[in-house]
Amino acid sequence: MTEFRPGKDKTFNRNYRIVIVPLVYVVYTVVFYVINPFSRYWTFLANAPAERLVLELFIGLIISWLITESSLTSTRWLDKVMPWETWPLRRFFTQFAAVLLAVFIFLKAFDFVIIRFIDKPAEFTEEDQMEEWQFVSVSMLVAILLNSVHTGSYFLRRWKNSMVEAAQLQLHAAALKETAMQAQLQSLKLQLDPHFLFNNFSTLSVLIEEDARLATSFLEKLSRVYRYMISNLNNDVISLQQELNFIQSYIFLIEIRHGENVIIQTSVSPHSMEKGIPPITLQLLIENAIKHNIASAQQPLYVRIYDDAEGNLVVSNSIQLIPHALPSTRLGLANIKERYALLFEKEVIVEEVDQQFVVKLPLVNL
């Protein structure tokens, strides 16, 4: 982002002079009057003709212009040899010293021209000398005020620019984070457990030989499950009601594969049905429970789905681990945890309580 500094923008400097020079003249006159309200100069102005007043106004504006130019010139020169970014403290004191020196030189030169060519006094009294030094002192004081305005304006612009740049960087970082998050989410959604595919196709091949009608129903439910998966690839969150409707088709597949060896129970309040959950979450948890635990007639596997008072959806199963379980593909719990972290910045709680493997999924507002 480009940054304005006095002396670099010609249009701004022209307009700046048009406004600041008369303002410096007013400030200069007021300060001079406050310091010495009994100066003979005020009596002189009160009795001077209109032509002389115009000349005094012109001289005053010239002095104000010299003060302004001194400040701008010293600032422009120091920007080249001593930038604020490199030596801020040294620049601060040097700029004030340079402005005072430039104003003193310009004013002494101007005073020399006035005395020599315009208004040479008949006698240079001690009072005249005192007023001359008052004139120089007031001019330097006004120059210091003007330089303070320049310095404060510079730091204010720097602060505003830094705030804008910080906001732009934050927006850019947020955009990059969003892009990365969407890519990661898409990758997570496309993950399908190969064991789930293998088991269901194996079951289907057996049913085709033994019971063609049941095989047709099984194939219909299986196609429903994958249609749901594909249709929700672009959805980050769906209602719990939709997820539970999908689970009914999935439970049918489980019942055909495992019969009464796996018992899935759901008990969710109507209020929680309106909350949101990442799609395919329940299917991953149920499949994860079946993959790692014994499910037999003598030792059926119980899976419960219910909501708790803290606003979580709880999926629990009895712990009866298979002695030689298949190695994990890390596409179940890890998938769910990563999606919750990316989408909602919420943590999925996993714990073992009373021989129950419990997963608590925070429900979110849609």
mmCIF file of N, CA, C and O in Angstrom, residues 232-270:
data_model
loop_
_atom_site.group_PDB
_atom_site.id
_atom_site.type_symbol
_atom_site.label_atom_id
_atom_site.label_comp_id
_atom_site.label_asym_id
_atom_site.label_seq_id
_atom_site.Cartn_x
_atom_site.Cartn_y
_atom_site.Cartn_z
ATOM 1 N N ASN A 232 -24.778 -35.685 -0.425
ATOM 2 C CA ASN A 232 -24.349 -34.803 0.659
ATOM 3 C C ASN A 232 -22.861 -34.478 0.616
ATOM 4 O O ASN A 232 -22.314 -33.946 1.592
ATOM 5 N N LEU A 233 -22.204 -34.784 -0.495
ATOM 6 C CA LEU A 233 -20.789 -34.445 -0.614
ATOM 7 C C LEU A 233 -20.545 -32.942 -0.513
ATOM 8 O O LEU A 233 -19.513 -32.502 -0.022
ATOM 9 N N ASN A 234 -21.517 -32.151 -0.996
ATOM 10 C CA ASN A 234 -21.353 -30.696 -0.986
ATOM 11 C C ASN A 234 -21.965 -30.040 0.240
ATOM 12 O O ASN A 234 -21.982 -28.813 0.344
ATOM 13 N N ASN A 235 -22.516 -30.843 1.152
ATOM 14 C CA ASN A 235 -23.127 -30.302 2.367
ATOM 15 C C ASN A 235 -22.184 -30.489 3.545
ATOM 16 O O ASN A 235 -21.671 -31.587 3.773
ATOM 17 N N ASP A 236 -21.971 -29.411 4.285
ATOM 18 C CA ASP A 236 -21.126 -29.499 5.471
ATOM 19 C C ASP A 236 -21.921 -29.920 6.696
ATOM 20 O O ASP A 236 -21.358 -30.502 7.632
ATOM 21 N N VAL A 237 -23.199 -29.604 6.718
ATOM 22 C CA VAL A 237 -24.032 -29.934 7.867
ATOM 23 C C VAL A 237 -25.465 -30.172 7.387
ATOM 24 O O VAL A 237 -25.929 -29.529 6.447
ATOM 25 N N ILE A 238 -26.134 -31.139 7.999
ATOM 26 C CA ILE A 238 -27.537 -31.424 7.696
ATOM 27 C C ILE A 238 -28.277 -31.568 9.016
ATOM 28 O O ILE A 238 -27.669 -31.653 10.096
ATOM 29 N N SER A 239 -29.594 -31.636 8.947
ATOM 30 C CA SER A 239 -30.371 -31.791 10.175
ATOM 31 C C SER A 239 -30.227 -33.216 10.704
ATOM 32 O O SER A 239 -30.029 -34.174 9.944
ATOM 33 N N LEU A 240 -30.338 -33.349 12.012
ATOM 34 C CA LEU A 240 -30.266 -34.665 12.633
ATOM 35 C C LEU A 240 -31.411 -35.545 12.142
ATOM 36 O O LEU A 240 -31.249 -36.772 12.012
ATOM 37 N N GLN A 241 -32.542 -34.915 11.835
ATOM 38 C CA GLN A 241 -33.684 -35.672 11.315
ATOM 39 C C GLN A 241 -33.315 -36.365 10.004
ATOM 40 O O GLN A 241 -33.616 -37.558 9.807
ATOM 41 N N GLN A 242 -32.619 -35.652 9.103
ATOM 42 C CA GLN A 242 -32.196 -36.254 7.835
ATOM 43 C C GLN A 242 -31.215 -37.400 8.069
ATOM 44 O O GLN A 242 -31.301 -38.448 7.423
ATOM 45 N N GLU A 243 -30.283 -37.195 8.989
ATOM 46 C CA GLU A 243 -29.273 -38.217 9.266
ATOM 47 C C GLU A 243 -29.917 -39.485 9.831
ATOM 48 O O GLU A 243 -29.560 -40.606 9.451
ATOM 49 N N LEU A 244 -30.911 -39.297 10.721
ATOM 50 C CA LEU A 244 -31.583 -40.473 11.311
ATOM 51 C C LEU A 244 -32.451 -41.186 10.280
ATOM 52 O O LEU A 244 -32.578 -42.419 10.309
ATOM 53 N N ASN A 245 -33.062 -40.434 9.363
ATOM 54 C CA ASN A 245 -33.824 -41.071 8.277
ATOM 55 C C ASN A 245 -32.904 -41.929 7.414
ATOM 56 O O ASN A 245 -33.271 -43.042 7.004
ATOM 57 N N PHE A 246 -31.722 -41.417 7.149
ATOM 58 C CA PHE A 246 -30.744 -42.178 6.376
ATOM 59 C C PHE A 246 -30.326 -43.442 7.136
ATOM 60 O O PHE A 246 -30.167 -44.523 6.549
ATOM 61 N N ILE A 247 -30.164 -43.312 8.450
ATOM 62 C CA ILE A 247 -29.702 -44.436 9.264
ATOM 63 C C ILE A 247 -30.679 -45.610 9.219
ATOM 64 O O ILE A 247 -30.276 -46.776 9.331
ATOM 65 N N GLN A 248 -31.963 -45.328 8.999
ATOM 66 C CA GLN A 248 -32.940 -46.425 8.918
ATOM 67 C C GLN A 248 -32.613 -47.372 7.764
ATOM 68 O O GLN A 248 -32.699 -48.598 7.905
ATOM 69 N N SER A 249 -32.222 -46.796 6.629
ATOM 70 C CA SER A 249 -31.812 -47.640 5.503
ATOM 71 C C SER A 249 -30.528 -48.385 5.833
ATOM 72 O O SER A 249 -30.362 -49.565 5.490
ATOM 73 N N TYR A 250 -29.641 -47.703 6.521
ATOM 74 C CA TYR A 250 -28.380 -48.326 6.887
ATOM 75 C C TYR A 250 -28.596 -49.456 7.904
ATOM 76 O O TYR A 250 -27.955 -50.509 7.821
ATOM 77 N N ILE A 251 -29.533 -49.240 8.846
ATOM 78 C CA ILE A 251 -29.831 -50.283 9.843
ATOM 79 C C ILE A 251 -30.375 -51.533 9.168
ATOM 80 O O ILE A 251 -30.092 -52.669 9.581
ATOM 81 N N PHE A 252 -31.150 -51.369 8.096
ATOM 82 C CA PHE A 252 -31.669 -52.514 7.357
ATOM 83 C C PHE A 252 -30.518 -53.367 6.823
ATOM 84 O O PHE A 252 -30.540 -54.602 6.900
ATOM 85 N N LEU A 253 -29.463 -52.696 6.293
ATOM 86 C CA LEU A 253 -28.297 -53.435 5.802
ATOM 87 C C LEU A 253 -27.617 -54.189 6.942
ATOM 88 O O LEU A 253 -27.191 -55.338 6.775
ATOM 89 N N ILE A 254 -27.529 -53.536 8.097
ATOM 90 C CA ILE A 254 -26.903 -54.175 9.257
ATOM 91 C C ILE A 254 -27.695 -55.405 9.696
ATOM 92 O O ILE A 254 -27.129 -56.461 10.019
ATOM 93 N N GLU A 255 -29.026 -55.280 9.684
ATOM 94 C CA GLU A 255 -29.867 -56.399 10.115
ATOM 95 C C GLU A 255 -29.725 -57.588 9.174
ATOM 96 O O GLU A 255 -29.723 -58.745 9.611
ATOM 97 N N ILE A 256 -29.605 -57.320 7.884
ATOM 98 C CA ILE A 256 -29.432 -58.422 6.925
ATOM 99 C C ILE A 256 -28.063 -59.068 7.129
ATOM 100 O O ILE A 256 -27.930 -60.295 7.084
ATOM 101 N N ARG A 257 -27.039 -58.260 7.352
ATOM 102 C CA ARG A 257 -25.687 -58.796 7.515
ATOM 103 C C ARG A 257 -25.506 -59.529 8.847
ATOM 104 O O ARG A 257 -24.860 -60.571 8.910
ATOM 105 N N HIS A 258 -26.077 -58.958 9.929
ATOM 106 C CA HIS A 258 -25.766 -59.480 11.269
ATOM 107 C C HIS A 258 -26.985 -60.021 12.030
ATOM 108 O O HIS A 258 -26.799 -60.580 13.114
ATOM 109 N N GLY A 259 -28.171 -59.819 11.465
ATOM 110 C CA GLY A 259 -29.358 -60.312 12.162
ATOM 111 C C GLY A 259 -29.527 -59.635 13.509
ATOM 112 O O GLY A 259 -29.359 -58.411 13.643
ATOM 113 N N GLU A 260 -29.802 -60.451 14.549
ATOM 114 C CA GLU A 260 -29.986 -59.908 15.896
ATOM 115 C C GLU A 260 -28.677 -59.835 16.677
ATOM 116 O O GLU A 260 -28.677 -59.562 17.882
ATOM 117 N N ASN A 261 -27.582 -60.048 15.979
ATOM 118 C CA ASN A 261 -26.276 -59.925 16.650
ATOM 119 C C ASN A 261 -25.900 -58.468 16.924
ATOM 120 O O ASN A 261 -25.085 -58.198 17.790
ATOM 121 N N VAL A 262 -26.474 -57.565 16.144
ATOM 122 C CA VAL A 262 -26.250 -56.124 16.352
ATOM 123 C C VAL A 262 -27.618 -55.479 16.573
ATOM 124 O O VAL A 262 -28.516 -55.594 15.730
ATOM 125 N N ILE A 263 -27.781 -54.815 17.711
ATOM 126 C CA ILE A 263 -29.049 -54.165 18.060
ATOM 127 C C ILE A 263 -28.789 -52.664 18.186
ATOM 128 O O ILE A 263 -27.990 -52.229 19.026
ATOM 129 N N ILE A 264 -29.445 -51.874 17.319
ATOM 130 C CA ILE A 264 -29.264 -50.418 17.295
ATOM 131 C C ILE A 264 -30.547 -49.766 17.810
ATOM 132 O O ILE A 264 -31.632 -50.005 17.276
ATOM 133 N N GLN A 265 -30.433 -48.964 18.844
ATOM 134 C CA GLN A 265 -31.579 -48.289 19.460
ATOM 135 C C GLN A 265 -31.393 -46.776 19.357
ATOM 136 O O GLN A 265 -30.300 -46.261 19.604
ATOM 137 N N THR A 266 -32.460 -46.084 18.991
ATOM 138 C CA THR A 266 -32.411 -44.618 18.896
ATOM 139 C C THR A 266 -33.469 -44.015 19.794
ATOM 140 O O THR A 266 -34.598 -44.523 19.866
ATOM 141 N N SER A 267 -33.103 -42.941 20.486
ATOM 142 C CA SER A 267 -34.031 -42.220 21.358
ATOM 143 C C SER A 267 -33.588 -40.760 21.402
ATOM 144 O O SER A 267 -32.733 -40.382 22.203
ATOM 145 N N VAL A 268 -34.172 -39.976 20.513
ATOM 146 C CA VAL A 268 -33.770 -38.570 20.362
ATOM 147 C C VAL A 268 -34.997 -37.684 20.507
ATOM 148 O O VAL A 268 -36.048 -37.965 19.922
ATOM 149 N N SER A 269 -34.886 -36.608 21.276
ATOM 150 C CA SER A 269 -36.020 -35.700 21.513
ATOM 151 C C SER A 269 -36.324 -34.888 20.254
ATOM 152 O O SER A 269 -35.437 -34.642 19.431
ATOM 153 N N PRO A 270 -37.576 -34.459 20.084
ATOM 154 C CA PRO A 270 -37.935 -33.644 18.907
ATOM 155 C C PRO A 270 -37.118 -32.355 18.791
ATOM 156 O O PRO A 270 -36.830 -31.900 17.687
#
